[in-house]
Amino acid sequence: MNPAPTSIKLSAPGGVLVKWNDGHEVTYPYAYLRQRCPCATCRDTPPAVRATPDPFPLYGKDVIRVTGAASVGHYAIQFNFNDDHATGIYSYAYLREICPCDECRKASGA
Ligand SMILES: [Zn+2]
Ligand SMILES: [Zn+2]
């Protein structure tokens, strides 16, 4: 069975909540997703993102969040981020591969 989400909630507490077709359920923190953007630009230069509110507001960078998403065919999802970045196409296989839960991190040897 290829991994595919059965539901995606963009504004779950702590990030994007994905329910998979094998029953796996996991929240991807926004910064985690953004830093793993698979587009060519981000792979060349991993983006600097802010995961927690800035203690020095002068620097003025918003906490990263997902503002929207669109499905791409039957195999991927594209996230829009509040830093105006929306070119990353996250295939379901990739998204599952980067699952941040302990179980999956262990399984992938990270
Ligand atoms: Zn990108
Ligand atoms: Zn997992």
CSV table of C-alpha atoms and ligand atoms in Angstrom, one decimal:
chain,number,residue,atom,x,y,z
A,1,MET,CA,0.0,0.0,0.0
A,2,ASN,CA,1.4,3.4,-0.9
A,3,PRO,CA,1.2,5.9,1.9
A,4,ALA,CA,-1.5,8.5,1.3
A,5,PRO,CA,-3.2,10.8,3.7
A,6,THR,CA,-6.8,10.3,4.5
A,7,SER,CA,-7.0,13.7,6.1
A,8,ILE,CA,-4.8,16.8,6.5
A,9,LYS,CA,-5.5,19.5,9.1
A,10,LEU,CA,-3.5,22.6,8.4
A,11,SER,CA,-4.0,24.3,11.7
A,12,ALA,CA,-3.8,21.6,14.3
A,13,PRO,CA,-2.1,22.4,17.6
A,14,GLY,CA,1.6,22.4,16.9
A,15,GLY,CA,1.5,22.1,13.1
A,16,VAL,CA,-0.1,20.1,10.3
A,17,LEU,CA,-1.9,17.0,11.4
A,18,VAL,CA,-1.8,14.2,8.9
A,19,LYS,CA,-3.8,11.0,9.1
A,20,TRP,CA,-2.5,8.2,6.9
A,21,ASN,CA,-4.3,5.4,5.2
A,22,ASP,CA,-2.6,2.9,7.5
A,23,GLY,CA,-3.9,4.5,10.6
A,24,HIS,CA,-0.7,6.4,11.4
A,25,GLU,CA,-1.5,9.9,12.7
A,26,VAL,CA,1.2,12.5,13.2
A,27,THR,CA,1.7,16.3,13.6
A,28,TYR,CA,4.4,17.9,11.5
A,29,PRO,CA,5.6,21.1,13.1
A,30,TYR,CA,5.5,24.0,10.6
A,31,ALA,CA,9.2,24.8,10.9
A,32,TYR,CA,10.0,21.1,10.4
A,33,LEU,CA,8.0,21.0,7.2
A,34,ARG,CA,9.4,24.3,5.9
A,35,GLN,CA,13.0,23.3,6.6
A,36,ARG,CA,12.4,20.1,4.6
A,37,CYS,CA,10.9,21.8,1.6
A,38,PRO,CA,11.9,19.6,-1.3
A,39,CYS,CA,12.1,22.4,-4.0
A,40,ALA,CA,15.4,23.0,-5.7
A,41,THR,CA,16.0,26.4,-4.0
A,42,CYS,CA,15.5,25.1,-0.5
A,43,ARG,CA,17.6,22.1,-1.1
A,44,ASP,CA,20.4,24.3,-2.3
A,45,THR,CA,20.0,26.8,0.6
A,46,PRO,CA,18.0,25.5,3.5
A,47,PRO,CA,15.7,28.3,4.6
A,48,ALA,CA,16.2,30.0,7.9
A,49,VAL,CA,12.9,29.8,9.7
A,50,ARG,CA,11.6,30.9,13.1
A,51,ALA,CA,9.9,28.1,15.1
A,52,THR,CA,9.2,30.1,18.3
A,53,PRO,CA,8.2,33.7,18.8
A,54,ASP,CA,11.1,36.2,18.4
A,55,PRO,CA,12.5,37.4,21.7
A,56,PHE,CA,13.9,40.4,19.8
A,57,PRO,CA,11.0,41.7,17.9
A,58,LEU,CA,13.2,44.2,16.1
A,59,TYR,CA,14.4,41.4,13.9
A,60,GLY,CA,10.8,41.0,13.0
A,61,LYS,CA,10.5,37.6,11.6
A,62,ASP,CA,7.2,35.9,11.9
A,63,VAL,CA,6.8,32.4,13.4
A,64,ILE,CA,6.6,30.1,10.4
A,65,ARG,CA,3.2,28.6,9.6
A,66,VAL,CA,1.3,27.0,6.8
A,67,THR,CA,-1.4,29.2,5.4
A,68,GLY,CA,-2.8,26.9,2.8
A,69,ALA,CA,-2.3,23.8,0.8
A,70,ALA,CA,-3.3,22.2,-2.5
A,71,SER,CA,-3.2,18.6,-3.6
A,72,VAL,CA,-1.1,17.8,-6.6
A,73,GLY,CA,-2.5,14.9,-8.6
A,74,HIS,CA,-3.1,11.9,-6.4
A,75,TYR,CA,0.5,11.7,-5.1
A,76,ALA,CA,1.5,15.0,-3.5
A,77,ILE,CA,0.6,18.1,-1.6
A,78,GLN,CA,1.8,21.6,-2.0
A,79,PHE,CA,2.0,23.8,1.1
A,80,ASN,CA,1.9,27.6,1.2
A,81,PHE,CA,3.9,29.1,4.0
A,82,ASN,CA,3.6,32.6,5.5
A,83,ASP,CA,7.1,33.5,4.2
A,84,ASP,CA,5.5,33.5,0.8
A,85,HIS,CA,7.0,30.2,-0.2
A,86,ALA,CA,4.8,27.8,-2.0
A,87,THR,CA,7.0,26.0,-4.5
A,88,GLY,CA,7.6,22.9,-2.5
A,89,ILE,CA,5.7,19.8,-3.7
A,90,TYR,CA,5.7,17.2,-1.0
A,91,SER,CA,5.0,13.8,-2.4
A,92,TYR,CA,3.1,11.6,0.0
A,93,ALA,CA,6.1,9.2,0.0
A,94,TYR,CA,8.4,12.0,0.9
A,95,LEU,CA,6.1,13.3,3.6
A,96,ARG,CA,5.8,9.9,5.1
A,97,GLU,CA,9.6,9.5,4.9
A,98,ILE,CA,10.1,12.6,7.0
A,99,CYS,CA,7.5,11.6,9.6
A,100,PRO,CA,8.8,13.3,12.8
A,101,CYS,CA,7.3,10.7,15.2
A,102,ASP,CA,9.7,8.7,17.4
A,103,GLU,CA,8.7,5.4,15.8
A,104,CYS,CA,9.5,6.5,12.3
A,105,ARG,CA,12.7,8.3,13.3
A,106,LYS,CA,13.9,5.1,14.8
A,107,ALA,CA,12.8,3.0,11.9
A,108,SER,CA,14.7,5.2,9.5
A,109,GLY,CA,17.8,5.2,11.7
A,110,ALA,CA,17.8,8.9,12.4
B,1,ZN,ZN,11.3,25.4,-1.1
B,2,ZN,ZN,5.6,8.3,12.1
